[in-house]
C-alpha positions as a LaTeX table, in Angstrom:
\begin{tabular}{lrrr}
\hline
Residue & $x$ (\AA) & $y$ (\AA) & $z$ (\AA) \\
\hline
Asp1 & 76.97 & 117.42 & 86.99 \\
Val2 & 74.48 & 114.92 & 88.30 \\
Gly3 & 71.89 & 115.03 & 91.02 \\
Pro4 & 69.93 & 112.31 & 92.77 \\
Pro5 & 68.91 & 109.83 & 91.46 \\
Gln6 & 71.06 & 110.41 & 88.37 \\
Thr7 & 74.41 & 108.74 & 87.72 \\
Leu8 & 77.34 & 109.09 & 85.33 \\
Asn9 & 76.27 & 110.11 & 81.84 \\
Asn10 & 77.47 & 107.59 & 79.27 \\
Gly11 & 76.00 & 109.36 & 76.23 \\
Val12 & 79.52 & 109.77 & 74.84 \\
Val13 & 82.41 & 107.72 & 76.18 \\
Leu14 & 85.97 & 107.65 & 74.88 \\
Val15 & 87.85 & 104.43 & 75.57 \\
Arg16 & 91.53 & 104.10 & 74.79 \\
Asn17 & 92.41 & 101.27 & 72.41 \\
Ser18 & 94.54 & 99.49 & 74.99 \\
Gln19 & 94.40 & 96.30 & 77.01 \\
Arg20 & 92.66 & 98.17 & 79.85 \\
Gly21 & 90.22 & 99.86 & 77.48 \\
Arg22 & 89.28 & 96.58 & 75.85 \\
Phe23 & 88.90 & 94.96 & 79.29 \\
Phe24 & 86.48 & 97.74 & 80.31 \\
Val25 & 84.41 & 97.22 & 77.15 \\
Glu26 & 84.37 & 93.43 & 77.69 \\
Leu27 & 83.10 & 93.88 & 81.26 \\
Leu28 & 80.45 & 96.30 & 80.04 \\
Leu29 & 79.30 & 94.03 & 77.22 \\
Glu30 & 78.95 & 91.11 & 79.67 \\
Lys31 & 76.30 & 93.19 & 81.44 \\
Thr32 & 74.24 & 93.86 & 78.31 \\
Arg33 & 72.32 & 90.66 & 79.02 \\
Trp34 & 71.08 & 92.04 & 82.32 \\
Gly35 & 68.17 & 93.90 & 80.71 \\
His36 & 65.50 & 95.80 & 82.58 \\
Thr37 & 67.97 & 97.62 & 84.81 \\
Ile38 & 67.21 & 101.07 & 86.13 \\
Gln39 & 68.03 & 103.69 & 83.48 \\
His40 & 68.58 & 100.99 & 80.81 \\
Asp41 & 72.33 & 100.71 & 80.00 \\
Gln42 & 73.33 & 103.37 & 82.54 \\
Gly43 & 73.42 & 101.01 & 85.52 \\
Ala44 & 75.61 & 98.48 & 83.73 \\
Phe45 & 77.98 & 101.29 & 82.76 \\
Asp46 & 78.13 & 102.64 & 86.33 \\
Glu47 & 78.77 & 99.20 & 87.82 \\
Thr48 & 81.53 & 98.55 & 85.27 \\
Val49 & 83.21 & 101.85 & 86.17 \\
Leu50 & 83.09 & 100.91 & 89.87 \\
Glu51 & 84.47 & 97.42 & 89.20 \\
Val52 & 87.38 & 98.74 & 87.13 \\
Leu53 & 88.17 & 101.42 & 89.70 \\
Glu54 & 88.21 & 98.71 & 92.40 \\
Leu55 & 90.63 & 96.59 & 90.37 \\
Glu56 & 92.93 & 99.57 & 89.92 \\
Arg57 & 92.68 & 100.41 & 93.64 \\
Arg58 & 93.60 & 96.82 & 94.57 \\
Ala59 & 96.62 & 96.92 & 92.26 \\
Ala60 & 97.73 & 100.18 & 93.88 \\
Glu61 & 97.21 & 98.64 & 97.35 \\
Leu62 & 99.46 & 95.70 & 96.46 \\
Thr63 & 102.16 & 98.04 & 95.17 \\
Leu64 & 101.95 & 100.22 & 98.27 \\
Ala65 & 101.91 & 97.24 & 100.64 \\
Ala66 & 105.07 & 95.89 & 99.00 \\
Ala67 & 106.80 & 99.25 & 99.44 \\
Glu68 & 105.42 & 99.95 & 102.94 \\
Pro69 & 104.70 & 96.76 & 104.91 \\
Ala70 & 102.88 & 98.74 & 107.66 \\
His71 & 100.35 & 100.08 & 105.11 \\
Arg72 & 96.71 & 99.35 & 106.05 \\
Ala73 & 94.43 & 98.26 & 103.22 \\
Val74 & 91.14 & 100.01 & 102.50 \\
Ala75 & 87.89 & 98.02 & 102.57 \\
Pro76 & 87.11 & 96.65 & 99.08 \\
Tyr77 & 84.18 & 97.65 & 96.88 \\
Glu78 & 81.63 & 94.86 & 97.26 \\
Ser79 & 79.05 & 95.89 & 94.66 \\
His80 & 77.05 & 97.99 & 97.14 \\
Cys81 & 75.59 & 99.92 & 94.20 \\
Leu82 & 74.41 & 96.85 & 92.34 \\
Leu83 & 71.12 & 96.07 & 94.14 \\
Pro84 & 69.60 & 99.56 & 93.78 \\
Leu85 & 70.32 & 99.26 & 90.05 \\
Leu86 & 68.06 & 96.23 & 89.63 \\
Pro87 & 64.27 & 96.52 & 89.83 \\
Ser88 & 62.34 & 94.53 & 92.41 \\
Ile89 & 58.73 & 93.61 & 93.04 \\
Glu90 & 58.66 & 96.05 & 95.97 \\
Gly91 & 59.85 & 98.94 & 93.78 \\
Pro92 & 63.18 & 100.75 & 93.88 \\
Arg93 & 65.65 & 99.46 & 96.45 \\
Pro94 & 67.26 & 101.88 & 98.91 \\
Arg95 & 70.67 & 103.25 & 98.02 \\
Gly96 & 73.70 & 102.81 & 100.22 \\
Pro97 & 75.65 & 99.93 & 101.79 \\
Leu98 & 73.92 & 96.60 & 101.93 \\
Ser99 & 72.90 & 95.35 & 105.34 \\
\hline
\end{tabular}
């Protein structure tokens, strides 16, 4: 359970030793250079989860579109959560879709 402004808790994470699991860890480790993000490593973890979920959603969309040509695609995840994760001179950025 989380409440605002908390996010996923990555205190303990189990990752399957598979191609997907290793890909997730690689994406996460790429973000370790970010530094100074809100809640230390938490933001990088959250953004990685969102990126991987988006990749899986796109793969499912392609499969569904091939099976059902009339299927309408859902709008992609465009890193809307990324800016509030990073500190700014003005203080915390607002949450929600970017304008």
